[in-house]
PDB file of C-alpha atoms in Angstrom:
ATOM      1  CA  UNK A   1       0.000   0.000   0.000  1.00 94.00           C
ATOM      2  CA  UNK A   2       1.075   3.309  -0.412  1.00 98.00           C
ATOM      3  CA  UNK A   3      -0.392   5.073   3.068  1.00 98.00           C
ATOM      4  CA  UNK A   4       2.375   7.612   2.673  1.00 98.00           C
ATOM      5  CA  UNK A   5       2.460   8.693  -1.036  1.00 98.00           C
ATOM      6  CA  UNK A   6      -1.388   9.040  -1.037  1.00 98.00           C
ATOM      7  CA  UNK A   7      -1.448  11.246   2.154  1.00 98.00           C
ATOM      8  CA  UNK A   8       1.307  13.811   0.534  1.00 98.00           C
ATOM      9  CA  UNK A   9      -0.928  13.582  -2.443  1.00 98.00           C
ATOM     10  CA  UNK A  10      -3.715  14.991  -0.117  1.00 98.00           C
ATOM     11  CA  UNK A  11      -1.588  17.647   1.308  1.00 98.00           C
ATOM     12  CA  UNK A  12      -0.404  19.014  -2.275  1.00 98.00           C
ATOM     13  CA  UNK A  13      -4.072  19.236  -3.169  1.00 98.00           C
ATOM     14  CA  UNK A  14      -4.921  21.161  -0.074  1.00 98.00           C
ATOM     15  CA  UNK A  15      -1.757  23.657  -0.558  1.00 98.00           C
ATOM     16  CA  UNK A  16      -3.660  24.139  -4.171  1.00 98.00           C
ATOM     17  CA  UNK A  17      -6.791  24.636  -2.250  1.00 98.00           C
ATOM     18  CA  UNK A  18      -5.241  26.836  -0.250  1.00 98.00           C
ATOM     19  CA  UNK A  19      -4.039  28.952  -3.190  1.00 98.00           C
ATOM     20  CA  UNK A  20      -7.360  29.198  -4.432  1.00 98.00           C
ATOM     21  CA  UNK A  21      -8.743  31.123  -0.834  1.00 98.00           C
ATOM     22  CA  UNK A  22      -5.902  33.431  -0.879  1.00 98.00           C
ATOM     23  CA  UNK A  23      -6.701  34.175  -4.517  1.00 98.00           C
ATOM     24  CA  UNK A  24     -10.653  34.992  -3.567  1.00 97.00           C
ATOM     25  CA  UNK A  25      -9.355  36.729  -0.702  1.00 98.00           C
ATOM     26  CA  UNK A  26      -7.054  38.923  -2.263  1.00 98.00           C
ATOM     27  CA  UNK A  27      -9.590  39.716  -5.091  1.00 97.00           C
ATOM     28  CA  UNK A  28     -11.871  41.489  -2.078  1.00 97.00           C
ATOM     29  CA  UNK A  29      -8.670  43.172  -0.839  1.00 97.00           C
ATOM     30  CA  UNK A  30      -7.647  44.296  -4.003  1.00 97.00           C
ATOM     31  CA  UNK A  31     -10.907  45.036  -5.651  1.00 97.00           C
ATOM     32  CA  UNK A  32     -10.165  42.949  -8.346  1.00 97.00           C
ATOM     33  CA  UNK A  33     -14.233  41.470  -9.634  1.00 96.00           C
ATOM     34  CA  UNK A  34     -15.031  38.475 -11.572  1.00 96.00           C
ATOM     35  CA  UNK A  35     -14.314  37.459 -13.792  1.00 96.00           C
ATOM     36  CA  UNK A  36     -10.735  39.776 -14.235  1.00 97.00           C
ATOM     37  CA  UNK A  37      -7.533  38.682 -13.722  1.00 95.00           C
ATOM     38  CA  UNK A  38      -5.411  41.468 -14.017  1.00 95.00           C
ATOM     39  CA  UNK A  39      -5.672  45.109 -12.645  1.00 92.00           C
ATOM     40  CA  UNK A  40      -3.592  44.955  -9.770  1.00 97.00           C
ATOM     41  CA  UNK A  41       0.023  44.124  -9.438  1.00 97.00           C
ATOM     42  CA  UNK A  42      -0.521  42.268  -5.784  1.00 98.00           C
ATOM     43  CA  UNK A  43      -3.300  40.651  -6.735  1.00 98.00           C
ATOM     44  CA  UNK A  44      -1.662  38.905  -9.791  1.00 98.00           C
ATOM     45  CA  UNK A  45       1.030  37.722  -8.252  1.00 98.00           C
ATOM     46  CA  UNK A  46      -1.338  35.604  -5.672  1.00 98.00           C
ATOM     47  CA  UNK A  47      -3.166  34.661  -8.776  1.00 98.00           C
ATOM     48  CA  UNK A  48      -0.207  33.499 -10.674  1.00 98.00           C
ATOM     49  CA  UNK A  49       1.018  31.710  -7.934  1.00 98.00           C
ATOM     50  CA  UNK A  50      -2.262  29.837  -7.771  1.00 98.00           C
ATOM     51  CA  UNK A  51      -2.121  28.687 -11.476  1.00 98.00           C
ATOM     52  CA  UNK A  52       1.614  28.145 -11.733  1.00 98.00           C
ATOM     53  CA  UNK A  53       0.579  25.460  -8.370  1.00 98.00           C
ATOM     54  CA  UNK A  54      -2.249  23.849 -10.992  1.00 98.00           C
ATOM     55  CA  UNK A  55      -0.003  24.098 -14.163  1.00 98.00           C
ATOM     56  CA  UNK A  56       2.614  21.766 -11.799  1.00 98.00           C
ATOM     57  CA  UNK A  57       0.457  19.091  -9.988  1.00 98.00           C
ATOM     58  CA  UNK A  58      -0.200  17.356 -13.688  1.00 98.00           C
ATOM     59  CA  UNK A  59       3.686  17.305 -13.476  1.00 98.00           C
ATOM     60  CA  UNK A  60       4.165  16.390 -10.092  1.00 98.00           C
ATOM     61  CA  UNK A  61       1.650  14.356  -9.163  1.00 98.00           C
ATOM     62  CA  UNK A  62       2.164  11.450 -11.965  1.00 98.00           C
ATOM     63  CA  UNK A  63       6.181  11.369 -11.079  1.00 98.00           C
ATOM     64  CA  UNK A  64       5.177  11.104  -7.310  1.00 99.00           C
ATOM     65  CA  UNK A  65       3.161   8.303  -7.870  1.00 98.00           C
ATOM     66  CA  UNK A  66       4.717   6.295 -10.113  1.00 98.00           C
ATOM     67  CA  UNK A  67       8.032   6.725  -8.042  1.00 98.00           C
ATOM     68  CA  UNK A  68       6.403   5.439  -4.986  1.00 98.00           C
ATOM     69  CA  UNK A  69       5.042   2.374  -7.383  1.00 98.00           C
ATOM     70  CA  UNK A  70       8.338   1.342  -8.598  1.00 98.00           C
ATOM     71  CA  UNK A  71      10.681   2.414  -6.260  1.00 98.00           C
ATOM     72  CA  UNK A  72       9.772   3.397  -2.608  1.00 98.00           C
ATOM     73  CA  UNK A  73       6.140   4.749  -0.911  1.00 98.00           C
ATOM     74  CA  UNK A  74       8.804   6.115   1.567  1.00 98.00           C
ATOM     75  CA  UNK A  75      10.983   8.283  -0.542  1.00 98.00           C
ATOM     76  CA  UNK A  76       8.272   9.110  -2.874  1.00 99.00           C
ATOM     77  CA  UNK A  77       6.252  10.391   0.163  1.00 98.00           C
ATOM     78  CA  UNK A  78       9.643  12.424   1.403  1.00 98.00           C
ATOM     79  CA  UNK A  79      10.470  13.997  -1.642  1.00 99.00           C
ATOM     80  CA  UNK A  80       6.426  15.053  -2.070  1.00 98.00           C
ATOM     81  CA  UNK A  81       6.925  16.664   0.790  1.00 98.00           C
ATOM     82  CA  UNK A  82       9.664  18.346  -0.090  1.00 98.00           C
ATOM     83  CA  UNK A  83       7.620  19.419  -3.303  1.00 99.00           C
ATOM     84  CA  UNK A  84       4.684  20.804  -0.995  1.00 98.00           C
ATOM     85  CA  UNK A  85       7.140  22.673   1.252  1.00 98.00           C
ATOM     86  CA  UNK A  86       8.476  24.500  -1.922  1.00 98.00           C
ATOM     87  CA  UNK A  87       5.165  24.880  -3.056  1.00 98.00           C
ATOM     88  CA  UNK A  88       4.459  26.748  -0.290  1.00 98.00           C
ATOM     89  CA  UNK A  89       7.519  29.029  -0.252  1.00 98.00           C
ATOM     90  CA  UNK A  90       6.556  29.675  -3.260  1.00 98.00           C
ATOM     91  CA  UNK A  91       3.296  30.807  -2.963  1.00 98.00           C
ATOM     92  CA  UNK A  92       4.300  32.884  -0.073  1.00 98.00           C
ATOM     93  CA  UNK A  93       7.275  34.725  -1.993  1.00 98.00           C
ATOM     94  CA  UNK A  94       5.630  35.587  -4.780  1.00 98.00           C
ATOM     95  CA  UNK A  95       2.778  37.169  -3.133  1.00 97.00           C
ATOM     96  CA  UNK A  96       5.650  39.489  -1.748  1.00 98.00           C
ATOM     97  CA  UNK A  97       7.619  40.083  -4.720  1.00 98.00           C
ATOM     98  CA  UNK A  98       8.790  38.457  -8.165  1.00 97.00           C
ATOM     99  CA  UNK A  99      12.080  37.542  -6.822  1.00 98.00           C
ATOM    100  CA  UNK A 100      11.474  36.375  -3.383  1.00 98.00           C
ATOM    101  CA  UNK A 101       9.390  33.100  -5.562  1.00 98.00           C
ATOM    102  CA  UNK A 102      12.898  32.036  -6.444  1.00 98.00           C
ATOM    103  CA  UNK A 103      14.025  29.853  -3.828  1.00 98.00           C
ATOM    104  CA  UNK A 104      10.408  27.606  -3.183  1.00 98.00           C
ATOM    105  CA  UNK A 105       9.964  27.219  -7.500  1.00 98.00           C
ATOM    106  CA  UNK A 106      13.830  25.944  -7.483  1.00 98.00           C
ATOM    107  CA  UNK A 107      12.939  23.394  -4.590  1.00 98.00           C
ATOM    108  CA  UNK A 108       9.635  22.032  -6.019  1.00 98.00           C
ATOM    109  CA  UNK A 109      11.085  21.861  -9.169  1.00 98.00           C
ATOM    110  CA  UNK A 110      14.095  19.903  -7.702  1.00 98.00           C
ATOM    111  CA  UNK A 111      11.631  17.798  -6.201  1.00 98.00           C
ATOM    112  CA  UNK A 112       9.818  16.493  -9.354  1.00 98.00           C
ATOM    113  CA  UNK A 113      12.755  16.249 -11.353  1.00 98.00           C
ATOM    114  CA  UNK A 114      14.188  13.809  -8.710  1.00 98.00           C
ATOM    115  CA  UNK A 115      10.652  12.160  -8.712  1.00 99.00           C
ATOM    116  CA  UNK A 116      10.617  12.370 -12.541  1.00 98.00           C
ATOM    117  CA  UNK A 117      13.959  10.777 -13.148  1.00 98.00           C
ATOM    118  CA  UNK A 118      13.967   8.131 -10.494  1.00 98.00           C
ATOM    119  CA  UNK A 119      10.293   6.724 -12.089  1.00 98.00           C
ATOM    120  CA  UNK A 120      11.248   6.809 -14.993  1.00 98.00           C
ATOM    121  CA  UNK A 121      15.281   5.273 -14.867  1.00 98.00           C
ATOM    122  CA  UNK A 122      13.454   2.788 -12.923  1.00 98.00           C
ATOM    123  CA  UNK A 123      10.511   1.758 -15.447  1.00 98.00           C
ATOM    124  CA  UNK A 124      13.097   1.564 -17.949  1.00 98.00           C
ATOM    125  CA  UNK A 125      15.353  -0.750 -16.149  1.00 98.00           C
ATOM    126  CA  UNK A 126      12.632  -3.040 -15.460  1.00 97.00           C
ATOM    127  CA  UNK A 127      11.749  -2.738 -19.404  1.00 97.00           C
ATOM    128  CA  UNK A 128      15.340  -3.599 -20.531  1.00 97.00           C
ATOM    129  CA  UNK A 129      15.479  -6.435 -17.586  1.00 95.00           C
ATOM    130  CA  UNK A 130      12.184  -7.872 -19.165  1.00 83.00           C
TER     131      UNK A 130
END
């Protein structure tokens, strides 16, 4: 079973939740109505942040899972939660500033690569092993 890889599946769907209250929120603090996304500079960076989270999980999400199936529900689960700690430096930063996204899009994207590689050098081996 894979206990651990399906509850840091959980948590990266609530930090997207998560993203998607701070973006209503900030649309009443920033007076920004539906349906626009754009108008405010503060406001779009808590909105970006929020879709750059959704344009990743299709990316993350597979990798995590398939890592934990063919490698290790352990290290899968370790490295997702590596992913959702980045994830939410991320969202965090660039609500601040541009820049200060930097450091949790470089760890999340660390994350998944390492996910990425690891399920797929490892579906491969067993291919070539037969």
């Amino acid at each position: 079973m894979y206990h651990f890889t399906a509850l840091v599946s959980l948590l990266a769907i609530l930090v997207y939740f998560y993203s998607s209250v701070r973006v209503s929120q900030a649309r009443g603090k920033f007076g920004v109505k539906l349906p626009a996304i754009s108008g405010n500079p503060d406001f779009e960076r808590v909105f970006r942040a929020q879709m750059n989270t959704l344009e990743w999980l299709p990316i993350f999400l597979p990798a995590l899972w398939l890592f934990a199936i063919y490698i290790s529900d352990d290290i899968a689960a370790a490295l997702g939660l590596v992913w959702v700690i980045g994830r939410i430096l991320y969202i965090f930063g660039y609500a601040k500033s541009v820049p200060q996204r930097s450091p949790g899009f470089a760890t999340q994207a660390l994350a998944t690569i390492a996910l990425w590689v690891g399920a797929f050098g490892a579906i491969v081996w067993r291919l070539v092993q037969g």
